[in-house]
Structures are given as structure tokens and as C-alpha cells.
JSON list of C-alpha atoms in Angstrom, two decimals:
[
{"chain": "A", "resi": 1, "resn": "MET", "atom": "CA", "xyz": [23.50, 31.67, 131.91]},
{"chain": "A", "resi": 2, "resn": "SER", "atom": "CA", "xyz": [22.51, 34.72, 133.83]},
{"chain": "A", "resi": 3, "resn": "ALA", "atom": "CA", "xyz": [19.68, 36.98, 132.80]},
{"chain": "A", "resi": 4, "resn": "THR", "atom": "CA", "xyz": [22.17, 39.83, 132.03]},
{"chain": "A", "resi": 5, "resn": "THR", "atom": "CA", "xyz": [24.21, 37.48, 129.75]},
{"chain": "A", "resi": 6, "resn": "ARG", "atom": "CA", "xyz": [21.09, 36.41, 127.87]},
{"chain": "A", "resi": 7, "resn": "ALA", "atom": "CA", "xyz": [20.01, 40.01, 127.44]},
{"chain": "A", "resi": 8, "resn": "ARG", "atom": "CA", "xyz": [23.61, 40.95, 126.04]},
{"chain": "A", "resi": 9, "resn": "LEU", "atom": "CA", "xyz": [23.46, 38.05, 123.64]},
{"chain": "A", "resi": 10, "resn": "ARG", "atom": "CA", "xyz": [19.94, 39.36, 122.65]},
{"chain": "A", "resi": 11, "resn": "ALA", "atom": "CA", "xyz": [21.39, 42.74, 121.97]},
{"chain": "A", "resi": 12, "resn": "ALA", "atom": "CA", "xyz": [24.29, 41.42, 120.13]},
{"chain": "A", "resi": 13, "resn": "ILE", "atom": "CA", "xyz": [22.07, 39.64, 117.60]},
{"chain": "A", "resi": 14, "resn": "VAL", "atom": "CA", "xyz": [20.07, 42.81, 117.02]},
{"chain": "A", "resi": 15, "resn": "ALA", "atom": "CA", "xyz": [23.41, 44.67, 116.22]},
{"chain": "A", "resi": 16, "resn": "ILE", "atom": "CA", "xyz": [25.02, 41.84, 114.03]},
{"chain": "A", "resi": 17, "resn": "ALA", "atom": "CA", "xyz": [21.93, 41.06, 111.83]},
{"chain": "A", "resi": 18, "resn": "PRO", "atom": "CA", "xyz": [21.84, 44.32, 109.76]},
{"chain": "A", "resi": 19, "resn": "ALA", "atom": "CA", "xyz": [25.66, 44.32, 109.50]},
{"chain": "A", "resi": 20, "resn": "VAL", "atom": "CA", "xyz": [25.74, 40.82, 108.01]},
{"chain": "A", "resi": 21, "resn": "LEU", "atom": "CA", "xyz": [23.01, 41.80, 105.67]},
{"chain": "A", "resi": 22, "resn": "LEU", "atom": "CA", "xyz": [24.99, 44.85, 104.43]},
{"chain": "A", "resi": 23, "resn": "GLY", "atom": "CA", "xyz": [28.07, 42.87, 103.99]},
{"chain": "A", "resi": 24, "resn": "GLY", "atom": "CA", "xyz": [26.27, 40.37, 101.76]},
{"chain": "A", "resi": 25, "resn": "PHE", "atom": "CA", "xyz": [24.62, 43.17, 99.67]},
{"chain": "A", "resi": 26, "resn": "VAL", "atom": "CA", "xyz": [27.91, 44.95, 99.22]},
{"chain": "A", "resi": 27, "resn": "TYR", "atom": "CA", "xyz": [29.75, 41.77, 98.15]},
{"chain": "A", "resi": 28, "resn": "HIS", "atom": "CA", "xyz": [26.89, 40.98, 95.82]},
{"chain": "A", "resi": 29, "resn": "PRO", "atom": "CA", "xyz": [27.84, 41.98, 92.10]},
{"chain": "A", "resi": 30, "resn": "TYR", "atom": "CA", "xyz": [26.18, 45.26, 91.16]},
{"chain": "A", "resi": 31, "resn": "ILE", "atom": "CA", "xyz": [23.53, 44.65, 88.52]},
{"chain": "A", "resi": 32, "resn": "SER", "atom": "CA", "xyz": [21.79, 47.37, 86.52]},
{"chain": "A", "resi": 33, "resn": "PRO", "atom": "CA", "xyz": [19.07, 47.15, 85.63]},
{"chain": "A", "resi": 34, "resn": "PRO", "atom": "CA", "xyz": [18.41, 44.57, 88.50]},
{"chain": "A", "resi": 35, "resn": "THR", "atom": "CA", "xyz": [15.38, 42.99, 86.55]},
{"chain": "A", "resi": 36, "resn": "ASP", "atom": "CA", "xyz": [17.34, 42.40, 83.27]},
{"chain": "A", "resi": 37, "resn": "PRO", "atom": "CA", "xyz": [17.75, 38.60, 82.92]},
{"chain": "A", "resi": 38, "resn": "ALA", "atom": "CA", "xyz": [20.78, 39.15, 80.55]},
{"chain": "A", "resi": 39, "resn": "ALA", "atom": "CA", "xyz": [22.63, 41.29, 83.08]},
{"chain": "A", "resi": 40, "resn": "ILE", "atom": "CA", "xyz": [21.77, 38.87, 86.00]},
{"chain": "A", "resi": 41, "resn": "ALA", "atom": "CA", "xyz": [22.99, 35.87, 84.00]},
{"chain": "A", "resi": 42, "resn": "THR", "atom": "CA", "xyz": [26.14, 37.75, 83.02]},
{"chain": "A", "resi": 43, "resn": "ALA", "atom": "CA", "xyz": [26.87, 38.65, 86.65]},
{"chain": "A", "resi": 44, "resn": "ALA", "atom": "CA", "xyz": [26.20, 35.14, 87.98]},
{"chain": "A", "resi": 45, "resn": "ALA", "atom": "CA", "xyz": [28.51, 33.56, 85.18]},
{"chain": "A", "resi": 46, "resn": "SER", "atom": "CA", "xyz": [31.37, 36.09, 85.63]},
{"chain": "A", "resi": 47, "resn": "ASP", "atom": "CA", "xyz": [32.19, 34.86, 89.16]},
{"chain": "A", "resi": 48, "resn": "THR", "atom": "CA", "xyz": [30.14, 31.95, 90.43]},
{"chain": "A", "resi": 49, "resn": "THR", "atom": "CA", "xyz": [31.96, 31.81, 93.72]},
{"chain": "A", "resi": 50, "resn": "ARG", "atom": "CA", "xyz": [31.34, 35.39, 94.59]},
{"chain": "A", "resi": 51, "resn": "TRP", "atom": "CA", "xyz": [27.63, 34.99, 93.38]},
{"chain": "A", "resi": 52, "resn": "GLY", "atom": "CA", "xyz": [27.23, 31.97, 95.71]},
{"chain": "A", "resi": 53, "resn": "LEU", "atom": "CA", "xyz": [28.91, 33.39, 98.80]},
{"chain": "A", "resi": 54, "resn": "ALA", "atom": "CA", "xyz": [27.07, 36.69, 98.47]},
{"chain": "A", "resi": 55, "resn": "HIS", "atom": "CA", "xyz": [23.65, 35.07, 98.42]},
{"chain": "A", "resi": 56, "resn": "LEU", "atom": "CA", "xyz": [24.73, 32.72, 101.21]},
{"chain": "A", "resi": 57, "resn": "ALA", "atom": "CA", "xyz": [25.58, 35.81, 103.25]},
{"chain": "A", "resi": 58, "resn": "ILE", "atom": "CA", "xyz": [22.31, 37.56, 102.40]},
{"chain": "A", "resi": 59, "resn": "SER", "atom": "CA", "xyz": [20.35, 34.41, 103.43]},
{"chain": "A", "resi": 60, "resn": "VAL", "atom": "CA", "xyz": [22.34, 34.17, 106.71]},
{"chain": "A", "resi": 61, "resn": "GLY", "atom": "CA", "xyz": [21.64, 37.95, 107.21]},
{"chain": "A", "resi": 62, "resn": "TYR", "atom": "CA", "xyz": [17.87, 37.50, 106.80]},
{"chain": "A", "resi": 63, "resn": "GLY", "atom": "CA", "xyz": [17.86, 34.67, 109.14]},
{"chain": "A", "resi": 64, "resn": "LEU", "atom": "CA", "xyz": [19.61, 36.85, 111.69]},
{"chain": "A", "resi": 65, "resn": "VAL", "atom": "CA", "xyz": [17.00, 39.56, 110.98]},
{"chain": "A", "resi": 66, "resn": "VAL", "atom": "CA", "xyz": [14.33, 37.12, 111.94]},
{"chain": "A", "resi": 67, "resn": "LEU", "atom": "CA", "xyz": [16.23, 36.38, 115.29]},
{"chain": "A", "resi": 68, "resn": "ALA", "atom": "CA", "xyz": [16.80, 40.09, 115.84]},
{"chain": "A", "resi": 69, "resn": "PHE", "atom": "CA", "xyz": [13.08, 40.82, 115.61]},
{"chain": "A", "resi": 70, "resn": "LEU", "atom": "CA", "xyz": [12.40, 37.83, 117.94]},
{"chain": "A", "resi": 71, "resn": "ALA", "atom": "CA", "xyz": [14.97, 39.39, 120.48]},
{"chain": "A", "resi": 72, "resn": "ILE", "atom": "CA", "xyz": [13.18, 42.90, 120.03]},
{"chain": "A", "resi": 73, "resn": "ARG", "atom": "CA", "xyz": [9.76, 41.38, 120.55]},
{"chain": "A", "resi": 74, "resn": "SER", "atom": "CA", "xyz": [11.04, 39.85, 123.79]},
{"chain": "A", "resi": 75, "resn": "TYR", "atom": "CA", "xyz": [12.46, 43.10, 125.04]},
{"chain": "A", "resi": 76, "resn": "LEU", "atom": "CA", "xyz": [9.31, 45.03, 124.15]},
{"chain": "A", "resi": 77, "resn": "SER", "atom": "CA", "xyz": [7.19, 42.32, 126.03]},
{"chain": "A", "resi": 78, "resn": "GLU", "atom": "CA", "xyz": [9.36, 42.82, 129.09]},
{"chain": "A", "resi": 79, "resn": "ALA", "atom": "CA", "xyz": [8.63, 46.65, 128.78]},
{"chain": "A", "resi": 80, "resn": "GLY", "atom": "CA", "xyz": [4.76, 45.88, 128.76]},
{"chain": "A", "resi": 81, "resn": "GLU", "atom": "CA", "xyz": [4.10, 46.07, 124.97]},
{"chain": "A", "resi": 82, "resn": "GLU", "atom": "CA", "xyz": [1.80, 43.03, 124.33]},
{"chain": "A", "resi": 83, "resn": "ARG", "atom": "CA", "xyz": [-0.25, 44.04, 121.31]},
{"chain": "A", "resi": 84, "resn": "TRP", "atom": "CA", "xyz": [1.68, 45.29, 118.29]},
{"chain": "A", "resi": 85, "resn": "SER", "atom": "CA", "xyz": [4.96, 43.40, 118.37]},
{"chain": "A", "resi": 86, "resn": "ILE", "atom": "CA", "xyz": [3.32, 39.90, 118.90]},
{"chain": "A", "resi": 87, "resn": "LEU", "atom": "CA", "xyz": [0.88, 40.65, 115.86]},
{"chain": "A", "resi": 88, "resn": "ALA", "atom": "CA", "xyz": [3.78, 42.02, 113.66]},
{"chain": "A", "resi": 89, "resn": "LEU", "atom": "CA", "xyz": [6.29, 39.11, 114.38]},
{"chain": "A", "resi": 90, "resn": "PRO", "atom": "CA", "xyz": [4.63, 36.49, 111.97]},
{"chain": "A", "resi": 91, "resn": "PHE", "atom": "CA", "xyz": [4.65, 38.97, 109.13]},
{"chain": "A", "resi": 92, "resn": "VAL", "atom": "CA", "xyz": [8.42, 39.71, 109.63]},
{"chain": "A", "resi": 93, "resn": "VAL", "atom": "CA", "xyz": [9.17, 36.03, 109.70]},
{"chain": "A", "resi": 94, "resn": "MET", "atom": "CA", "xyz": [7.10, 35.40, 106.60]},
{"chain": "A", "resi": 95, "resn": "GLY", "atom": "CA", "xyz": [8.74, 38.31, 104.65]},
{"chain": "A", "resi": 96, "resn": "SER", "atom": "CA", "xyz": [12.22, 37.34, 105.59]},
{"chain": "A", "resi": 97, "resn": "THR", "atom": "CA", "xyz": [11.68, 33.72, 104.61]},
{"chain": "A", "resi": 98, "resn": "LEU", "atom": "CA", "xyz": [10.21, 34.66, 101.32]},
{"chain": "A", "resi": 99, "resn": "PHE", "atom": "CA", "xyz": [13.24, 36.86, 100.59]},
{"chain": "A", "resi": 100, "resn": "VAL", "atom": "CA", "xyz": [15.51, 33.84, 101.40]},
{"chain": "A", "resi": 101, "resn": "VAL", "atom": "CA", "xyz": [13.51, 31.84, 98.82]},
{"chain": "A", "resi": 102, "resn": "LEU", "atom": "CA", "xyz": [14.49, 34.49, 96.25]},
{"chain": "A", "resi": 103, "resn": "THR", "atom": "CA", "xyz": [18.25, 34.15, 97.10]},
{"chain": "A", "resi": 104, "resn": "GLY", "atom": "CA", "xyz": [17.81, 30.30, 96.67]},
{"chain": "A", "resi": 105, "resn": "MET", "atom": "CA", "xyz": [16.32, 30.95, 93.20]},
{"chain": "A", "resi": 106, "resn": "GLU", "atom": "CA", "xyz": [19.36, 33.17, 92.35]},
{"chain": "A", "resi": 107, "resn": "ILE", "atom": "CA", "xyz": [21.78, 30.56, 93.61]},
{"chain": "A", "resi": 108, "resn": "GLY", "atom": "CA", "xyz": [20.20, 28.27, 90.94]},
{"chain": "A", "resi": 109, "resn": "LEU", "atom": "CA", "xyz": [21.71, 30.64, 88.28]},
{"chain": "A", "resi": 110, "resn": "MET", "atom": "CA", "xyz": [25.36, 29.68, 89.61]},
{"chain": "A", "resi": 111, "resn": "ALA", "atom": "CA", "xyz": [24.55, 25.99, 89.16]},
{"chain": "A", "resi": 112, "resn": "ALA", "atom": "CA", "xyz": [23.22, 26.58, 85.66]},
{"chain": "A", "resi": 113, "resn": "ALA", "atom": "CA", "xyz": [26.37, 28.65, 84.87]},
{"chain": "A", "resi": 114, "resn": "GLU", "atom": "CA", "xyz": [28.73, 26.09, 86.21]},
{"chain": "A", "resi": 115, "resn": "THR", "atom": "CA", "xyz": [27.13, 23.15, 84.26]},
{"chain": "A", "resi": 116, "resn": "GLY", "atom": "CA", "xyz": [27.09, 25.05, 81.04]},
{"chain": "A", "resi": 117, "resn": "ALA", "atom": "CA", "xyz": [23.35, 25.65, 80.86]},
{"chain": "A", "resi": 118, "resn": "ASP", "atom": "CA", "xyz": [21.74, 28.89, 79.66]},
{"chain": "A", "resi": 119, "resn": "ALA", "atom": "CA", "xyz": [21.67, 31.03, 82.74]},
{"chain": "A", "resi": 120, "resn": "GLN", "atom": "CA", "xyz": [19.76, 33.75, 80.91]},
{"chain": "A", "resi": 121, "resn": "ALA", "atom": "CA", "xyz": [16.96, 31.29, 79.89]},
{"chain": "A", "resi": 122, "resn": "VAL", "atom": "CA", "xyz": [17.02, 29.94, 83.36]},
{"chain": "A", "resi": 123, "resn": "GLN", "atom": "CA", "xyz": [16.51, 33.51, 84.90]},
{"chain": "A", "resi": 124, "resn": "SER", "atom": "CA", "xyz": [13.83, 34.32, 82.22]},
{"chain": "A", "resi": 125, "resn": "ALA", "atom": "CA", "xyz": [11.88, 31.17, 83.32]},
{"chain": "A", "resi": 126, "resn": "LEU", "atom": "CA", "xyz": [12.25, 31.99, 86.96]},
{"chain": "A", "resi": 127, "resn": "PHE", "atom": "CA", "xyz": [11.20, 35.66, 86.60]},
{"chain": "A", "resi": 128, "resn": "PRO", "atom": "CA", "xyz": [7.37, 35.10, 86.55]},
{"chain": "A", "resi": 129, "resn": "TRP", "atom": "CA", "xyz": [7.77, 33.36, 89.91]},
{"chain": "A", "resi": 130, "resn": "PHE", "atom": "CA", "xyz": [10.30, 35.86, 91.19]},
{"chain": "A", "resi": 131, "resn": "LEU", "atom": "CA", "xyz": [8.23, 39.00, 91.05]},
{"chain": "A", "resi": 132, "resn": "PRO", "atom": "CA", "xyz": [5.10, 37.64, 93.06]},
{"chain": "A", "resi": 133, "resn": "ILE", "atom": "CA", "xyz": [7.40, 36.27, 95.71]},
{"chain": "A", "resi": 134, "resn": "LEU", "atom": "CA", "xyz": [9.18, 39.60, 95.84]},
{"chain": "A", "resi": 135, "resn": "LEU", "atom": "CA", "xyz": [5.94, 41.55, 96.25]},
{"chain": "A", "resi": 136, "resn": "ILE", "atom": "CA", "xyz": [4.22, 39.17, 98.72]},
{"chain": "A", "resi": 137, "resn": "GLY", "atom": "CA", "xyz": [7.37, 38.98, 100.82]},
{"chain": "A", "resi": 138, "resn": "ALA", "atom": "CA", "xyz": [7.80, 42.91, 100.73]},
{"chain": "A", "resi": 139, "resn": "LEU", "atom": "CA", "xyz": [4.19, 43.46, 101.68]},
{"chain": "A", "resi": 140, "resn": "SER", "atom": "CA", "xyz": [4.53, 40.91, 104.57]},
{"chain": "A", "resi": 141, "resn": "PHE", "atom": "CA", "xyz": [7.80, 42.41, 105.82]},
{"chain": "A", "resi": 142, "resn": "ALA", "atom": "CA", "xyz": [6.49, 45.96, 105.58]},
{"chain": "A", "resi": 143, "resn": "LEU", "atom": "CA", "xyz": [3.29, 45.03, 107.76]},
{"chain": "A", "resi": 144, "resn": "GLY", "atom": "CA", "xyz": [5.53, 43.36, 110.28]},
{"chain": "A", "resi": 145, "resn": "VAL", "atom": "CA", "xyz": [7.98, 46.31, 110.41]},
{"chain": "A", "resi": 146, "resn": "LEU", "atom": "CA", "xyz": [5.24, 48.77, 110.71]},
{"chain": "A", "resi": 147, "resn": "GLY", "atom": "CA", "xyz": [3.80, 46.80, 113.57]},
{"chain": "A", "resi": 148, "resn": "PHE", "atom": "CA", "xyz": [7.01, 46.74, 115.38]},
{"chain": "A", "resi": 149, "resn": "ALA", "atom": "CA", "xyz": [7.41, 50.63, 114.84]},
{"chain": "A", "resi": 150, "resn": "MET", "atom": "CA", "xyz": [4.04, 50.90, 116.62]},
{"chain": "A", "resi": 151, "resn": "GLY", "atom": "CA", "xyz": [5.22, 48.71, 119.38]},
{"chain": "A", "resi": 152, "resn": "ILE", "atom": "CA", "xyz": [8.44, 50.69, 119.82]},
{"chain": "A", "resi": 153, "resn": "VAL", "atom": "CA", "xyz": [6.42, 53.91, 120.01]},
{"chain": "A", "resi": 154, "resn": "ARG", "atom": "CA", "xyz": [3.92, 52.37, 122.51]},
{"chain": "A", "resi": 155, "resn": "SER", "atom": "CA", "xyz": [6.57, 50.82, 124.80]},
{"chain": "A", "resi": 156, "resn": "ARG", "atom": "CA", "xyz": [8.69, 54.08, 125.12]},
{"chain": "A", "resi": 157, "resn": "VAL", "atom": "CA", "xyz": [11.82, 52.00, 125.58]},
{"chain": "A", "resi": 158, "resn": "LEU", "atom": "CA", "xyz": [13.67, 54.76, 123.68]},
{"chain": "A", "resi": 159, "resn": "ALA", "atom": "CA", "xyz": [13.93, 58.56, 124.19]},
{"chain": "A", "resi": 160, "resn": "PRO", "atom": "CA", "xyz": [11.50, 60.41, 121.95]},
{"chain": "A", "resi": 161, "resn": "ARG", "atom": "CA", "xyz": [14.01, 61.60, 119.36]},
{"chain": "A", "resi": 162, "resn": "LEU", "atom": "CA", "xyz": [15.59, 58.15, 119.02]},
{"chain": "A", "resi": 163, "resn": "THR", "atom": "CA", "xyz": [12.21, 56.64, 118.86]},
{"chain": "A", "resi": 164, "resn": "TRP", "atom": "CA", "xyz": [11.26, 58.63, 115.74]},
{"chain": "A", "resi": 165, "resn": "LEU", "atom": "CA", "xyz": [14.78, 58.02, 114.17]},
{"chain": "A", "resi": 166, "resn": "VAL", "atom": "CA", "xyz": [14.22, 54.22, 114.54]},
{"chain": "A", "resi": 167, "resn": "VAL", "atom": "CA", "xyz": [10.60, 54.36, 113.31]},
{"chain": "A", "resi": 168, "resn": "GLY", "atom": "CA", "xyz": [11.61, 56.38, 110.29]},
{"chain": "A", "resi": 169, "resn": "ALA", "atom": "CA", "xyz": [14.51, 53.95, 109.50]},
{"chain": "A", "resi": 170, "resn": "LEU", "atom": "CA", "xyz": [12.15, 50.95, 109.80]},
{"chain": "A", "resi": 171, "resn": "VAL", "atom": "CA", "xyz": [9.65, 52.74, 107.37]},
{"chain": "A", "resi": 172, "resn": "VAL", "atom": "CA", "xyz": [12.50, 53.33, 104.93]},
{"chain": "A", "resi": 173, "resn": "MET", "atom": "CA", "xyz": [13.62, 49.72, 105.20]},
{"chain": "A", "resi": 174, "resn": "ALA", "atom": "CA", "xyz": [10.12, 48.50, 104.53]},
{"chain": "A", "resi": 175, "resn": "ILE", "atom": "CA", "xyz": [9.63, 50.79, 101.42]},
{"chain": "A", "resi": 176, "resn": "ALA", "atom": "CA", "xyz": [12.97, 49.75, 99.95]},
{"chain": "A", "resi": 177, "resn": "ARG", "atom": "CA", "xyz": [11.78, 46.24, 99.71]},
{"chain": "A", "resi": 178, "resn": "PHE", "atom": "CA", "xyz": [9.36, 47.28, 97.07]},
{"chain": "A", "resi": 179, "resn": "VAL", "atom": "CA", "xyz": [11.69, 49.31, 94.86]},
{"chain": "A", "resi": 180, "resn": "PRO", "atom": "CA", "xyz": [13.31, 47.39, 91.95]},
{"chain": "A", "resi": 181, "resn": "LEU", "atom": "CA", "xyz": [16.41, 49.47, 91.78]},
{"chain": "A", "resi": 182, "resn": "SER", "atom": "CA", "xyz": [20.11, 48.44, 92.12]},
{"chain": "A", "resi": 183, "resn": "ALA", "atom": "CA", "xyz": [20.62, 50.80, 95.06]},
{"chain": "A", "resi": 184, "resn": "ALA", "atom": "CA", "xyz": [17.64, 49.31, 97.15]},
{"chain": "A", "resi": 185, "resn": "PRO", "atom": "CA", "xyz": [19.46, 46.44, 98.77]},
{"chain": "A", "resi": 186, "resn": "TYR", "atom": "CA", "xyz": [21.96, 49.08, 100.22]},
{"chain": "A", "resi": 187, "resn": "VAL", "atom": "CA", "xyz": [19.19, 51.17, 101.43]},
{"chain": "A", "resi": 188, "resn": "ILE", "atom": "CA", "xyz": [17.39, 48.25, 103.16]},
{"chain": "A", "resi": 189, "resn": "ALA", "atom": "CA", "xyz": [20.71, 47.34, 104.99]},
{"chain": "A", "resi": 190, "resn": "ALA", "atom": "CA", "xyz": [21.72, 50.86, 105.76]},
{"chain": "A", "resi": 191, "resn": "ALA", "atom": "CA", "xyz": [18.06, 51.55, 107.14]},
{"chain": "A", "resi": 192, "resn": "GLY", "atom": "CA", "xyz": [18.35, 48.35, 109.13]},
{"chain": "A", "resi": 193, "resn": "ILE", "atom": "CA", "xyz": [21.53, 49.47, 110.86]},
{"chain": "A", "resi": 194, "resn": "ALA", "atom": "CA", "xyz": [19.91, 52.92, 111.58]},
{"chain": "A", "resi": 195, "resn": "ALA", "atom": "CA", "xyz": [16.87, 51.15, 113.00]},
{"chain": "A", "resi": 196, "resn": "LEU", "atom": "CA", "xyz": [18.45, 48.31, 114.91]},
{"chain": "A", "resi": 197, "resn": "TRP", "atom": "CA", "xyz": [21.66, 49.52, 116.32]},
{"chain": "A", "resi": 198, "resn": "PRO", "atom": "CA", "xyz": [20.01, 52.23, 118.63]},
{"chain": "A", "resi": 199, "resn": "LEU", "atom": "CA", "xyz": [17.72, 49.39, 119.78]},
{"chain": "A", "resi": 200, "resn": "ALA", "atom": "CA", "xyz": [20.72, 47.07, 120.29]},
{"chain": "A", "resi": 201, "resn": "TYR", "atom": "CA", "xyz": [22.45, 49.77, 122.27]},
{"chain": "A", "resi": 202, "resn": "GLU", "atom": "CA", "xyz": [19.60, 50.27, 124.60]},
{"chain": "A", "resi": 203, "resn": "MET", "atom": "CA", "xyz": [19.14, 46.63, 125.05]},
{"chain": "A", "resi": 204, "resn": "TRP", "atom": "CA", "xyz": [22.88, 46.24, 126.03]},
{"chain": "A", "resi": 205, "resn": "LYS", "atom": "CA", "xyz": [22.89, 49.41, 128.27]},
{"chain": "A", "resi": 206, "resn": "HIS", "atom": "CA", "xyz": [19.61, 48.46, 129.92]},
{"chain": "A", "resi": 207, "resn": "PRO", "atom": "CA", "xyz": [19.16, 44.54, 130.00]},
{"chain": "A", "resi": 208, "resn": "GLU", "atom": "CA", "xyz": [15.96, 44.99, 131.98]},
{"chain": "A", "resi": 209, "resn": "ALA", "atom": "CA", "xyz": [13.53, 46.65, 129.60]},
{"chain": "A", "resi": 210, "resn": "ARG", "atom": "CA", "xyz": [11.84, 49.79, 130.93]},
{"chain": "A", "resi": 211, "resn": "PRO", "atom": "CA", "xyz": [10.41, 53.02, 129.50]},
{"chain": "A", "resi": 212, "resn": "ALA", "atom": "CA", "xyz": [13.14, 55.74, 128.81]},
{"chain": "A", "resi": 213, "resn": "GLY", "atom": "CA", "xyz": [13.44, 58.18, 131.63]}
]
């Protein structure tokens, strides 16, 4: 495989990751309020197939997000950025992994509903574990994303205006992970697209990383 082909595949992963995440969040049943065990249990029981597929898509999306940040780290390294992105990467991986743990916990509601168990009771029992995992994952992801934002600024791989668009979108993506609102997942995915697609385009257009201009 040529270096150009590898670079294009790297760019494709960066573009695909937030799109898969958005698709999973859009397909996920809308729940309001999102922290109400009764509302969550009702949504899971009303269509267990949709519930399972949505959470599977979200899990795959966050797995691709990890690969996307690995690709971005590689690209920034080629541009000479060797400080911020390498420190940030473990935090992004940890934050994404913990979010996948949450989706696995919610898939458990599907099994409870299909076996005739009390899904609301299951969700209530899981909630004391759910919130700490959510907060730790959000904090870890935020630290990682902010580190990558610094790496993007320092590497100068994007033009100045595009740099601040990407940085702003990354900050919004990080903040939305802390917000327990029904619209938060859509904000996370939309901000991910706003942040990663310009990077993917730059990585596709210029396979050999270099400062813009």
C-alpha cells in the first residue's frame, strides 16, 4: 500500500467516525428527560431491536472516533507536533471507552425487556454506576479533546480561520459530554462533524502533513 493510499484511508476514517456517531444518535429513541429511569425503560421496551441497533451503532461510532484521533495524532506528528496530541491521545481513548461501557449498560435494558424483567428496576439499579462513569468519561474526553485542540493550533496544519472553527467545535463537543439533556448527543455528533470533517479534507487534500500556507 502506497503512502498516499494510507493517508487517504486515514482521512476517510476521520470523516466517517462522526457520521456514524450521528447516525446512531439520530436512530436512538428520543428520551425526555434522559435521566428518568421510567422513560428510559419505556423506550427500551417499546422497540428492543431499534434500541439494540442504535446502541451498537453508537458503540461502533465511538470506536471509530478513537481511530480518527489516532489518525489525527499521526498527521500532527508528521507536521512536527510532538507535545500536545501525544499527551491527549490516552484521555480520548479512555473517555471514548467509558462511553462504550455506558452503551453496554443500556443494552442490558434490552435483555431485561425481552426476558420480561422489570427494566425500570434494572435502570434504577444501574444509575448509581452510570453517573460516575459518565462524568469520568466526559472529563477524560474533554482533557483529550482540549489537548488535540492545542496540537492543531500549534501544528498550523489548517488555515487560521479554519483552525478556530475546528477548535471551537472540539470545545463544544467536549462540553456537551457533561450536559444531561436529550439534545446533547446530537450536539456531540454535530460538533464532531464540524471539527473532524475540515481535518479530514485537509488530510485528503494534503497527504503529506505541512503547515498551511
